[in-house]
Amino acid sequence: MAEPRIRWRQRGFAEMRRLPGVKQHLHSKARAGAQAAGDGFVARSADTPARARAAVIAATIRARRANARDHTLMGPAMDAMRS
């Protein structure tokens, strides 16, 4: 017996990834990561045509140096965003 074909609605997936609630959730995770990383790290969020995005960046030269030396964004910031 043949399996029924699944018809994916790509437009629907793109709409879900851009919902305001999804953007707020992503930004809250990024804020938690920025707070855990320390001074000079900030959370940013943006909408792209395909999805909402959020990131933690080193906004100051001190934060960039700390990240280069201690891998702050890969350690405490990531742990805070996972929880």
PDB file of N, CA, C and O in Angstrom:
ATOM      1  N   MET A   1       0.842  -1.181   0.000  1.00  0.00           N
ATOM      2  CA  MET A   1       0.000   0.000   0.000  1.00  0.00           C
ATOM      3  C   MET A   1       0.891   1.250   0.000  1.00  0.00           C
ATOM      4  O   MET A   1       1.849   1.340   0.746  1.00  0.00           O
ATOM      5  N   ALA A   2       0.546   2.176  -0.822  1.00  0.00           N
ATOM      6  CA  ALA A   2       1.346   3.386  -0.962  1.00  0.00           C
ATOM      7  C   ALA A   2       1.099   4.331   0.210  1.00  0.00           C
ATOM      8  O   ALA A   2      -0.027   4.479   0.688  1.00  0.00           O
ATOM      9  N   GLU A   3       2.174   4.934   0.681  1.00  0.00           N
ATOM     10  CA  GLU A   3       2.074   5.924   1.767  1.00  0.00           C
ATOM     11  C   GLU A   3       1.464   7.210   1.216  1.00  0.00           C
ATOM     12  O   GLU A   3       1.763   7.604   0.095  1.00  0.00           O
ATOM     13  N   PRO A   4       0.628   7.875   2.008  1.00  0.00           N
ATOM     14  CA  PRO A   4       0.090   9.162   1.537  1.00  0.00           C
ATOM     15  C   PRO A   4       1.212  10.200   1.480  1.00  0.00           C
ATOM     16  O   PRO A   4       2.106  10.216   2.326  1.00  0.00           O
ATOM     17  N   ARG A   5       1.168  11.023   0.473  1.00  0.00           N
ATOM     18  CA  ARG A   5       2.188  12.059   0.320  1.00  0.00           C
ATOM     19  C   ARG A   5       1.928  13.197   1.292  1.00  0.00           C
ATOM     20  O   ARG A   5       0.790  13.588   1.507  1.00  0.00           O
ATOM     21  N   ILE A   6       2.984  13.695   1.857  1.00  0.00           N
ATOM     22  CA  ILE A   6       2.879  14.851   2.750  1.00  0.00           C
ATOM     23  C   ILE A   6       3.122  16.095   1.908  1.00  0.00           C
ATOM     24  O   ILE A   6       4.118  16.190   1.194  1.00  0.00           O
ATOM     25  N   ARG A   7       2.227  17.044   2.009  1.00  0.00           N
ATOM     26  CA  ARG A   7       2.395  18.303   1.283  1.00  0.00           C
ATOM     27  C   ARG A   7       2.776  19.387   2.285  1.00  0.00           C
ATOM     28  O   ARG A   7       1.955  19.787   3.103  1.00  0.00           O
ATOM     29  N   TRP A   8       4.014  19.802   2.224  1.00  0.00           N
ATOM     30  CA  TRP A   8       4.510  20.827   3.132  1.00  0.00           C
ATOM     31  C   TRP A   8       4.098  22.199   2.614  1.00  0.00           C
ATOM     32  O   TRP A   8       4.201  22.489   1.442  1.00  0.00           O
ATOM     33  N   ARG A   9       3.650  23.043   3.501  1.00  0.00           N
ATOM     34  CA  ARG A   9       3.298  24.414   3.157  1.00  0.00           C
ATOM     35  C   ARG A   9       4.453  25.317   3.556  1.00  0.00           C
ATOM     36  O   ARG A   9       4.529  25.790   4.687  1.00  0.00           O
ATOM     37  N   GLN A  10       5.371  25.541   2.643  1.00  0.00           N
ATOM     38  CA  GLN A  10       6.557  26.339   2.921  1.00  0.00           C
ATOM     39  C   GLN A  10       6.193  27.757   3.367  1.00  0.00           C
ATOM     40  O   GLN A  10       6.815  28.308   4.261  1.00  0.00           O
ATOM     41  N   ARG A  11       5.192  28.331   2.764  1.00  0.00           N
ATOM     42  CA  ARG A  11       4.765  29.679   3.138  1.00  0.00           C
ATOM     43  C   ARG A  11       4.272  29.691   4.592  1.00  0.00           C
ATOM     44  O   ARG A  11       4.523  30.631   5.334  1.00  0.00           O
ATOM     45  N   GLY A  12       3.590  28.647   4.996  1.00  0.00           N
ATOM     46  CA  GLY A  12       3.122  28.548   6.379  1.00  0.00           C
ATOM     47  C   GLY A  12       4.272  28.468   7.372  1.00  0.00           C
ATOM     48  O   GLY A  12       4.226  29.082   8.438  1.00  0.00           O
ATOM     49  N   PHE A  13       5.321  27.716   7.033  1.00  0.00           N
ATOM     50  CA  PHE A  13       6.492  27.637   7.907  1.00  0.00           C
ATOM     51  C   PHE A  13       7.160  29.000   8.035  1.00  0.00           C
ATOM     52  O   PHE A  13       7.575  29.404   9.120  1.00  0.00           O
ATOM     53  N   ALA A  14       7.267  29.714   6.924  1.00  0.00           N
ATOM     54  CA  ALA A  14       7.879  31.051   6.962  1.00  0.00           C
ATOM     55  C   ALA A  14       7.041  31.992   7.815  1.00  0.00           C
ATOM     56  O   ALA A  14       7.579  32.798   8.576  1.00  0.00           O
ATOM     57  N   GLU A  15       5.729  31.890   7.728  1.00  0.00           N
ATOM     58  CA  GLU A  15       4.852  32.737   8.545  1.00  0.00           C
ATOM     59  C   GLU A  15       5.031  32.432  10.031  1.00  0.00           C
ATOM     60  O   GLU A  15       5.082  33.338  10.855  1.00  0.00           O
ATOM     61  N   MET A  16       5.108  31.149  10.373  1.00  0.00           N
ATOM     62  CA  MET A  16       5.290  30.770  11.779  1.00  0.00           C
ATOM     63  C   MET A  16       6.606  31.291  12.333  1.00  0.00           C
ATOM     64  O   MET A  16       6.676  31.739  13.474  1.00  0.00           O
ATOM     65  N   ARG A  17       7.666  31.246  11.533  1.00  0.00           N
ATOM     66  CA  ARG A  17       8.980  31.690  12.006  1.00  0.00           C
ATOM     67  C   ARG A  17       9.070  33.198  12.159  1.00  0.00           C
ATOM     68  O   ARG A  17      10.021  33.694  12.749  1.00  0.00           O
ATOM     69  N   ARG A  18       8.093  33.924  11.629  1.00  0.00           N
ATOM     70  CA  ARG A  18       8.099  35.385  11.755  1.00  0.00           C
ATOM     71  C   ARG A  18       7.023  35.903  12.707  1.00  0.00           C
ATOM     72  O   ARG A  18       6.831  37.110  12.815  1.00  0.00           O
ATOM     73  N   LEU A  19       6.337  35.036  13.422  1.00  0.00           N
ATOM     74  CA  LEU A  19       5.300  35.480  14.355  1.00  0.00           C
ATOM     75  C   LEU A  19       5.905  36.348  15.457  1.00  0.00           C
ATOM     76  O   LEU A  19       7.039  36.103  15.893  1.00  0.00           O
ATOM     77  N   PRO A  20       5.156  37.347  15.936  1.00  0.00           N
ATOM     78  CA  PRO A  20       5.677  38.213  17.004  1.00  0.00           C
ATOM     79  C   PRO A  20       6.078  37.439  18.262  1.00  0.00           C
ATOM     80  O   PRO A  20       7.079  37.763  18.899  1.00  0.00           O
ATOM     81  N   GLY A  21       5.341  36.421  18.616  1.00  0.00           N
ATOM     82  CA  GLY A  21       5.681  35.629  19.797  1.00  0.00           C
ATOM     83  C   GLY A  21       7.005  34.906  19.647  1.00  0.00           C
ATOM     84  O   GLY A  21       7.774  34.778  20.609  1.00  0.00           O
ATOM     85  N   VAL A  22       7.285  34.431  18.453  1.00  0.00           N
ATOM     86  CA  VAL A  22       8.559  33.752  18.186  1.00  0.00           C
ATOM     87  C   VAL A  22       9.700  34.757  18.313  1.00  0.00           C
ATOM     88  O   VAL A  22      10.725  34.472  18.938  1.00  0.00           O
ATOM     89  N   LYS A  23       9.519  35.942  17.751  1.00  0.00           N
ATOM     90  CA  LYS A  23      10.560  36.977  17.838  1.00  0.00           C
ATOM     91  C   LYS A  23      10.807  37.368  19.293  1.00  0.00           C
ATOM     92  O   LYS A  23      11.961  37.506  19.717  1.00  0.00           O
ATOM     93  N   GLN A  24       9.740  37.517  20.072  1.00  0.00           N
ATOM     94  CA  GLN A  24       9.895  37.873  21.483  1.00  0.00           C
ATOM     95  C   GLN A  24      10.622  36.777  22.243  1.00  0.00           C
ATOM     96  O   GLN A  24      11.487  37.061  23.086  1.00  0.00           O
ATOM     97  N   HIS A  25      10.300  35.523  21.963  1.00  0.00           N
ATOM     98  CA  HIS A  25      10.952  34.408  22.640  1.00  0.00           C
ATOM     99  C   HIS A  25      12.449  34.374  22.305  1.00  0.00           C
ATOM    100  O   HIS A  25      13.289  34.218  23.204  1.00  0.00           O
ATOM    101  N   LEU A  26      12.772  34.530  21.034  1.00  0.00           N
ATOM    102  CA  LEU A  26      14.178  34.535  20.633  1.00  0.00           C
ATOM    103  C   LEU A  26      14.940  35.690  21.278  1.00  0.00           C
ATOM    104  O   LEU A  26      16.071  35.520  21.747  1.00  0.00           O
ATOM    105  N   HIS A  27      14.316  36.868  21.308  1.00  0.00           N
ATOM    106  CA  HIS A  27      14.990  38.026  21.903  1.00  0.00           C
ATOM    107  C   HIS A  27      15.167  37.843  23.407  1.00  0.00           C
ATOM    108  O   HIS A  27      16.197  38.244  23.960  1.00  0.00           O
ATOM    109  N   SER A  28      14.209  37.226  24.081  1.00  0.00           N
ATOM    110  CA  SER A  28      14.364  36.994  25.523  1.00  0.00           C
ATOM    111  C   SER A  28      15.513  36.032  25.795  1.00  0.00           C
ATOM    112  O   SER A  28      16.263  36.203  26.761  1.00  0.00           O
ATOM    113  N   LYS A  29      15.686  35.017  24.943  1.00  0.00           N
ATOM    114  CA  LYS A  29      16.819  34.097  25.097  1.00  0.00           C
ATOM    115  C   LYS A  29      18.140  34.837  24.867  1.00  0.00           C
ATOM    116  O   LYS A  29      19.109  34.626  25.587  1.00  0.00           O
ATOM    117  N   ALA A  30      18.174  35.704  23.864  1.00  0.00           N
ATOM    118  CA  ALA A  30      19.383  36.470  23.589  1.00  0.00           C
ATOM    119  C   ALA A  30      19.698  37.433  24.738  1.00  0.00           C
ATOM    120  O   ALA A  30      20.860  37.621  25.103  1.00  0.00           O
ATOM    121  N   ARG A  31      18.649  38.058  25.321  1.00  0.00           N
ATOM    122  CA  ARG A  31      18.874  38.948  26.472  1.00  0.00           C
ATOM    123  C   ARG A  31      19.460  38.177  27.640  1.00  0.00           C
ATOM    124  O   ARG A  31      20.359  38.672  28.332  1.00  0.00           O
ATOM    125  N   ALA A  32      18.972  36.963  27.888  1.00  0.00           N
ATOM    126  CA  ALA A  32      19.518  36.146  28.971  1.00  0.00           C
ATOM    127  C   ALA A  32      20.989  35.828  28.708  1.00  0.00           C
ATOM    128  O   ALA A  32      21.818  35.869  29.625  1.00  0.00           O
ATOM    129  N   GLY A  33      21.333  35.525  27.465  1.00  0.00           N
ATOM    130  CA  GLY A  33      22.725  35.256  27.111  1.00  0.00           C
ATOM    131  C   GLY A  33      23.605  36.475  27.271  1.00  0.00           C
ATOM    132  O   GLY A  33      24.724  36.382  27.771  1.00  0.00           O
ATOM    133  N   ALA A  34      23.103  37.643  26.880  1.00  0.00           N
ATOM    134  CA  ALA A  34      23.878  38.878  27.017  1.00  0.00           C
ATOM    135  C   ALA A  34      24.104  39.217  28.480  1.00  0.00           C
ATOM    136  O   ALA A  34      25.182  39.666  28.859  1.00  0.00           O
ATOM    137  N   GLN A  35      23.088  38.999  29.293  1.00  0.00           N
ATOM    138  CA  GLN A  35      23.227  39.283  30.718  1.00  0.00           C
ATOM    139  C   GLN A  35      24.242  38.338  31.358  1.00  0.00           C
ATOM    140  O   GLN A  35      25.050  38.748  32.184  1.00  0.00           O
ATOM    141  N   ALA A  36      24.215  37.073  30.969  1.00  0.00           N
ATOM    142  CA  ALA A  36      25.169  36.113  31.520  1.00  0.00           C
ATOM    143  C   ALA A  36      26.589  36.391  31.047  1.00  0.00           C
ATOM    144  O   ALA A  36      27.549  36.133  31.767  1.00  0.00           O
ATOM    145  N   ALA A  37      26.736  36.922  29.846  1.00  0.00           N
ATOM    146  CA  ALA A  37      28.071  37.196  29.302  1.00  0.00           C
ATOM    147  C   ALA A  37      28.742  38.363  30.019  1.00  0.00           C
ATOM    148  O   ALA A  37      29.960  38.384  30.160  1.00  0.00           O
ATOM    149  N   GLY A  38      27.956  39.350  30.464  1.00  0.00           N
ATOM    150  CA  GLY A  38      28.523  40.457  31.225  1.00  0.00           C
ATOM    151  C   GLY A  38      28.461  41.786  30.503  1.00  0.00           C
ATOM    152  O   GLY A  38      27.769  41.936  29.490  1.00  0.00           O
ATOM    153  N   ASP A  39      29.204  42.751  31.041  1.00  0.00           N
ATOM    154  CA  ASP A  39      29.208  44.106  30.489  1.00  0.00           C
ATOM    155  C   ASP A  39      29.744  44.115  29.064  1.00  0.00           C
ATOM    156  O   ASP A  39      30.709  43.423  28.747  1.00  0.00           O
ATOM    157  N   GLY A  40      29.109  44.925  28.232  1.00  0.00           N
ATOM    158  CA  GLY A  40      29.569  45.091  26.872  1.00  0.00           C
ATOM    159  C   GLY A  40      28.936  44.149  25.868  1.00  0.00           C
ATOM    160  O   GLY A  40      29.129  44.292  24.673  1.00  0.00           O
ATOM    161  N   PHE A  41      28.187  43.172  26.344  1.00  0.00           N
ATOM    162  CA  PHE A  41      27.496  42.244  25.454  1.00  0.00           C
ATOM    163  C   PHE A  41      26.031  42.651  25.379  1.00  0.00           C
ATOM    164  O   PHE A  41      25.416  42.941  26.396  1.00  0.00           O
ATOM    165  N   VAL A  42      25.479  42.699  24.176  1.00  0.00           N
ATOM    166  CA  VAL A  42      24.087  43.116  23.991  1.00  0.00           C
ATOM    167  C   VAL A  42      23.359  42.103  23.109  1.00  0.00           C
ATOM    168  O   VAL A  42      23.967  41.381  22.316  1.00  0.00           O
ATOM    169  N   ALA A  43      22.038  42.097  23.268  1.00  0.00           N
ATOM    170  CA  ALA A  43      21.175  41.238  22.450  1.00  0.00           C
ATOM    171  C   ALA A  43      20.605  42.060  21.307  1.00  0.00           C
ATOM    172  O   ALA A  43      20.236  43.215  21.490  1.00  0.00           O
ATOM    173  N   ARG A  44      20.562  41.471  20.141  1.00  0.00           N
ATOM    174  CA  ARG A  44      19.963  42.109  18.978  1.00  0.00           C
ATOM    175  C   ARG A  44      18.989  41.139  18.336  1.00  0.00           C
ATOM    176  O   ARG A  44      19.206  39.924  18.370  1.00  0.00           O
ATOM    177  N   SER A  45      17.941  41.678  17.754  1.00  0.00           N
ATOM    178  CA  SER A  45      17.009  40.834  17.013  1.00  0.00           C
ATOM    179  C   SER A  45      16.614  41.542  15.734  1.00  0.00           C
ATOM    180  O   SER A  45      16.664  42.767  15.643  1.00  0.00           O
ATOM    181  N   ALA A  46      16.230  40.742  14.740  1.00  0.00           N
ATOM    182  CA  ALA A  46      15.856  41.291  13.443  1.00  0.00           C
ATOM    183  C   ALA A  46      14.911  40.327  12.744  1.00  0.00           C
ATOM    184  O   ALA A  46      14.875  39.131  13.053  1.00  0.00           O
ATOM    185  N   ASP A  47      14.153  40.871  11.821  1.00  0.00           N
ATOM    186  CA  ASP A  47      13.304  40.057  10.962  1.00  0.00           C
ATOM    187  C   ASP A  47      13.961  39.949   9.598  1.00  0.00           C
ATOM    188  O   ASP A  47      14.395  40.945   9.035  1.00  0.00           O
ATOM    189  N   THR A  48      14.032  38.763   9.080  1.00  0.00           N
ATOM    190  CA  THR A  48      14.480  38.554   7.714  1.00  0.00           C
ATOM    191  C   THR A  48      13.278  38.041   6.931  1.00  0.00           C
ATOM    192  O   THR A  48      12.265  37.677   7.524  1.00  0.00           O
ATOM    193  N   PRO A  49      13.361  37.970   5.623  1.00  0.00           N
ATOM    194  CA  PRO A  49      12.209  37.467   4.865  1.00  0.00           C
ATOM    195  C   PRO A  49      11.817  36.034   5.235  1.00  0.00           C
ATOM    196  O   PRO A  49      10.659  35.659   5.128  1.00  0.00           O
ATOM    197  N   ALA A  50      12.768  35.243   5.713  1.00  0.00           N
ATOM    198  CA  ALA A  50      12.478  33.848   6.015  1.00  0.00           C
ATOM    199  C   ALA A  50      12.140  33.591   7.481  1.00  0.00           C
ATOM    200  O   ALA A  50      11.386  32.673   7.784  1.00  0.00           O
ATOM    201  N   ARG A  51      12.711  34.372   8.408  1.00  0.00           N
ATOM    202  CA  ARG A  51      12.490  34.083   9.830  1.00  0.00           C
ATOM    203  C   ARG A  51      12.961  35.232  10.699  1.00  0.00           C
ATOM    204  O   ARG A  51      13.683  36.118  10.249  1.00  0.00           O
ATOM    205  N   ALA A  52      12.569  35.166  11.958  1.00  0.00           N
ATOM    206  CA  ALA A  52      13.074  36.113  12.956  1.00  0.00           C
ATOM    207  C   ALA A  52      14.410  35.569  13.466  1.00  0.00           C
ATOM    208  O   ALA A  52      14.600  34.356  13.556  1.00  0.00           O
ATOM    209  N   ARG A  53      15.309  36.465  13.801  1.00  0.00           N
ATOM    210  CA  ARG A  53      16.617  36.063  14.301  1.00  0.00           C
ATOM    211  C   ARG A  53      16.968  36.882  15.532  1.00  0.00           C
ATOM    212  O   ARG A  53      16.524  38.006  15.675  1.00  0.00           O
ATOM    213  N   ALA A  54      17.807  36.305  16.385  1.00  0.00           N
ATOM    214  CA  ALA A  54      18.316  37.017  17.556  1.00  0.00           C
ATOM    215  C   ALA A  54      19.762  36.582  17.767  1.00  0.00           C
ATOM    216  O   ALA A  54      20.135  35.455  17.442  1.00  0.00           O
ATOM    217  N   ALA A  55      20.557  37.488  18.297  1.00  0.00           N
ATOM    218  CA  ALA A  55      21.970  37.196  18.513  1.00  0.00           C
ATOM    219  C   ALA A  55      22.493  37.981  19.702  1.00  0.00           C
ATOM    220  O   ALA A  55      21.940  39.016  20.066  1.00  0.00           O
ATOM    221  N   VAL A  56      23.555  37.479  20.279  1.00  0.00           N
ATOM    222  CA  VAL A  56      24.296  38.191  21.319  1.00  0.00           C
ATOM    223  C   VAL A  56      25.603  38.628  20.673  1.00  0.00           C
ATOM    224  O   VAL A  56      26.297  37.821  20.058  1.00  0.00           O
ATOM    225  N   ILE A  57      25.927  39.909  20.807  1.00  0.00           N
ATOM    226  CA  ILE A  57      27.158  40.407  20.207  1.00  0.00           C
ATOM    227  C   ILE A  57      27.996  41.124  21.254  1.00  0.00           C
ATOM    228  O   ILE A  57      27.488  41.602  22.261  1.00  0.00           O
ATOM    229  N   ALA A  58      29.278  41.174  20.991  1.00  0.00           N
ATOM    230  CA  ALA A  58      30.205  41.947  21.817  1.00  0.00           C
ATOM    231  C   ALA A  58      30.212  43.357  21.254  1.00  0.00           C
ATOM    232  O   ALA A  58      30.733  43.599  20.171  1.00  0.00           O
ATOM    233  N   ALA A  59      29.618  44.295  21.977  1.00  0.00           N
ATOM    234  CA  ALA A  59      29.420  45.643  21.460  1.00  0.00           C
ATOM    235  C   ALA A  59      30.570  46.597  21.779  1.00  0.00           C
ATOM    236  O   ALA A  59      30.689  47.626  21.138  1.00  0.00           O
ATOM    237  N   THR A  60      31.391  46.263  22.736  1.00  0.00           N
ATOM    238  CA  THR A  60      32.495  47.150  23.102  1.00  0.00           C
ATOM    239  C   THR A  60      33.818  46.435  22.845  1.00  0.00           C
ATOM    240  O   THR A  60      33.876  45.207  22.726  1.00  0.00           O
ATOM    241  N   ILE A  61      34.872  47.214  22.787  1.00  0.00           N
ATOM    242  CA  ILE A  61      36.193  46.630  22.550  1.00  0.00           C
ATOM    243  C   ILE A  61      36.591  45.713  23.714  1.00  0.00           C
ATOM    244  O   ILE A  61      37.198  44.664  23.509  1.00  0.00           O
ATOM    245  N   ARG A  62      36.212  46.093  24.936  1.00  0.00           N
ATOM    246  CA  ARG A  62      36.516  45.228  26.096  1.00  0.00           C
ATOM    247  C   ARG A  62      35.804  43.896  25.987  1.00  0.00           C
ATOM    248  O   ARG A  62      36.370  42.842  26.289  1.00  0.00           O
ATOM    249  N   ALA A  63      34.550  43.938  25.557  1.00  0.00           N
ATOM    250  CA  ALA A  63      33.790  42.703  25.403  1.00  0.00           C
ATOM    251  C   ALA A  63      34.389  41.840  24.293  1.00  0.00           C
ATOM    252  O   ALA A  63      34.465  40.613  24.423  1.00  0.00           O
ATOM    253  N   ARG A  64      34.827  42.464  23.211  1.00  0.00           N
ATOM    254  CA  ARG A  64      35.458  41.707  22.120  1.00  0.00           C
ATOM    255  C   ARG A  64      36.743  41.030  22.594  1.00  0.00           C
ATOM    256  O   ARG A  64      37.011  39.874  22.255  1.00  0.00           O
ATOM    257  N   ARG A  65      37.507  41.765  23.367  1.00  0.00           N
ATOM    258  CA  ARG A  65      38.753  41.175  23.885  1.00  0.00           C
ATOM    259  C   ARG A  65      38.460  40.038  24.862  1.00  0.00           C
ATOM    260  O   ARG A  65      39.132  38.997  24.831  1.00  0.00           O
ATOM    261  N   ALA A  66      37.471  40.243  25.728  1.00  0.00           N
ATOM    262  CA  ALA A  66      37.106  39.193  26.686  1.00  0.00           C
ATOM    263  C   ALA A  66      36.609  37.954  25.952  1.00  0.00           C
ATOM    264  O   ALA A  66      36.938  36.825  26.324  1.00  0.00           O
ATOM    265  N   ASN A  67      35.830  38.156  24.899  1.00  0.00           N
ATOM    266  CA  ASN A  67      35.335  37.022  24.133  1.00  0.00           C
ATOM    267  C   ASN A  67      36.475  36.306  23.414  1.00  0.00           C
ATOM    268  O   ASN A  67      36.519  35.077  23.374  1.00  0.00           O
ATOM    269  N   ALA A  68      37.414  37.054  22.871  1.00  0.00           N
ATOM    270  CA  ALA A  68      38.552  36.450  22.180  1.00  0.00           C
ATOM    271  C   ALA A  68      39.427  35.652  23.155  1.00  0.00           C
ATOM    272  O   ALA A  68      39.933  34.580  22.809  1.00  0.00           O
ATOM    273  N   ARG A  69      39.568  36.155  24.357  1.00  0.00           N
ATOM    274  CA  ARG A  69      40.408  35.512  25.353  1.00  0.00           C
ATOM    275  C   ARG A  69      39.699  34.345  26.041  1.00  0.00           C
ATOM    276  O   ARG A  69      40.267  33.269  26.209  1.00  0.00           O
ATOM    277  N   ASP A  70      38.425  34.555  26.436  1.00  0.00           N
ATOM    278  CA  ASP A  70      37.732  33.579  27.283  1.00  0.00           C
ATOM    279  C   ASP A  70      36.600  32.815  26.590  1.00  0.00           C
ATOM    280  O   ASP A  70      35.951  32.000  27.226  1.00  0.00           O
ATOM    281  N   HIS A  71      36.344  33.118  25.322  1.00  0.00           N
ATOM    282  CA  HIS A  71      35.234  32.483  24.586  1.00  0.00           C
ATOM    283  C   HIS A  71      33.915  32.644  25.345  1.00  0.00           C
ATOM    284  O   HIS A  71      33.163  31.697  25.540  1.00  0.00           O
ATOM    285  N   THR A  72      33.654  33.850  25.765  1.00  0.00           N
ATOM    286  CA  THR A  72      32.483  34.158  26.580  1.00  0.00           C
ATOM    287  C   THR A  72      31.181  33.801  25.877  1.00  0.00           C
ATOM    288  O   THR A  72      30.259  33.286  26.500  1.00  0.00           O
ATOM    289  N   LEU A  73      31.090  34.075  24.591  1.00  0.00           N
ATOM    290  CA  LEU A  73      29.845  33.793  23.877  1.00  0.00           C
ATOM    291  C   LEU A  73      29.596  32.298  23.708  1.00  0.00           C
ATOM    292  O   LEU A  73      28.458  31.874  23.567  1.00  0.00           O
ATOM    293  N   MET A  74      30.647  31.506  23.718  1.00  0.00           N
ATOM    294  CA  MET A  74      30.473  30.059  23.594  1.00  0.00           C
ATOM    295  C   MET A  74      30.300  29.378  24.946  1.00  0.00           C
ATOM    296  O   MET A  74      29.928  28.215  24.994  1.00  0.00           O
ATOM    297  N   GLY A  75      30.542  30.077  26.033  1.00  0.00           N
ATOM    298  CA  GLY A  75      30.424  29.478  27.353  1.00  0.00           C
ATOM    299  C   GLY A  75      29.183  29.942  28.086  1.00  0.00           C
ATOM    300  O   GLY A  75      28.085  29.421  27.876  1.00  0.00           O
ATOM    301  N   PRO A  76      29.334  30.922  28.967  1.00  0.00           N
ATOM    302  CA  PRO A  76      28.208  31.374  29.806  1.00  0.00           C
ATOM    303  C   PRO A  76      27.001  31.870  29.019  1.00  0.00           C
ATOM    304  O   PRO A  76      25.868  31.608  29.385  1.00  0.00           O
ATOM    305  N   ALA A  77      27.236  32.534  27.902  1.00  0.00           N
ATOM    306  CA  ALA A  77      26.112  33.049  27.127  1.00  0.00           C
ATOM    307  C   ALA A  77      25.290  31.905  26.543  1.00  0.00           C
ATOM    308  O   ALA A  77      24.054  31.921  26.585  1.00  0.00           O
ATOM    309  N   MET A  78      25.947  30.916  25.974  1.00  0.00           N
ATOM    310  CA  MET A  78      25.226  29.761  25.404  1.00  0.00           C
ATOM    311  C   MET A  78      24.500  28.983  26.486  1.00  0.00           C
ATOM    312  O   MET A  78      23.371  28.536  26.279  1.00  0.00           O
ATOM    313  N   ASP A  79      25.136  28.797  27.634  1.00  0.00           N
ATOM    314  CA  ASP A  79      24.482  28.062  28.731  1.00  0.00           C
ATOM    315  C   ASP A  79      23.224  28.771  29.176  1.00  0.00           C
ATOM    316  O   ASP A  79      22.198  28.133  29.436  1.00  0.00           O
ATOM    317  N   ALA A  80      23.263  30.094  29.276  1.00  0.00           N
ATOM    318  CA  ALA A  80      22.090  30.863  29.707  1.00  0.00           C
ATOM    319  C   ALA A  80      20.978  30.787  28.662  1.00  0.00           C
ATOM    320  O   ALA A  80      19.795  30.740  29.014  1.00  0.00           O
ATOM    321  N   MET A  81      21.314  30.756  27.390  1.00  0.00           N
ATOM    322  CA  MET A  81      20.297  30.698  26.348  1.00  0.00           C
ATOM    323  C   MET A  81      19.648  29.327  26.257  1.00  0.00           C
ATOM    324  O   MET A  81      18.512  29.204  25.838  1.00  0.00           O
ATOM    325  N   ARG A  82      20.362  28.290  26.652  1.00  0.00           N
ATOM    326  CA  ARG A  82      19.801  26.927  26.600  1.00  0.00           C
ATOM    327  C   ARG A  82      18.767  26.694  27.680  1.00  0.00           C
ATOM    328  O   ARG A  82      17.863  25.896  27.515  1.00  0.00           O
ATOM    329  N   SER A  83      18.920  27.358  28.805  1.00  0.00           N
ATOM    330  CA  SER A  83      17.996  27.100  29.917  1.00  0.00           C
ATOM    331  C   SER A  83      16.684  27.822  29.770  1.00  0.00           C
ATOM    332  O   SER A  83      16.437  28.591  28.924  1.00  0.00           O
TER     333      SER A  83
END
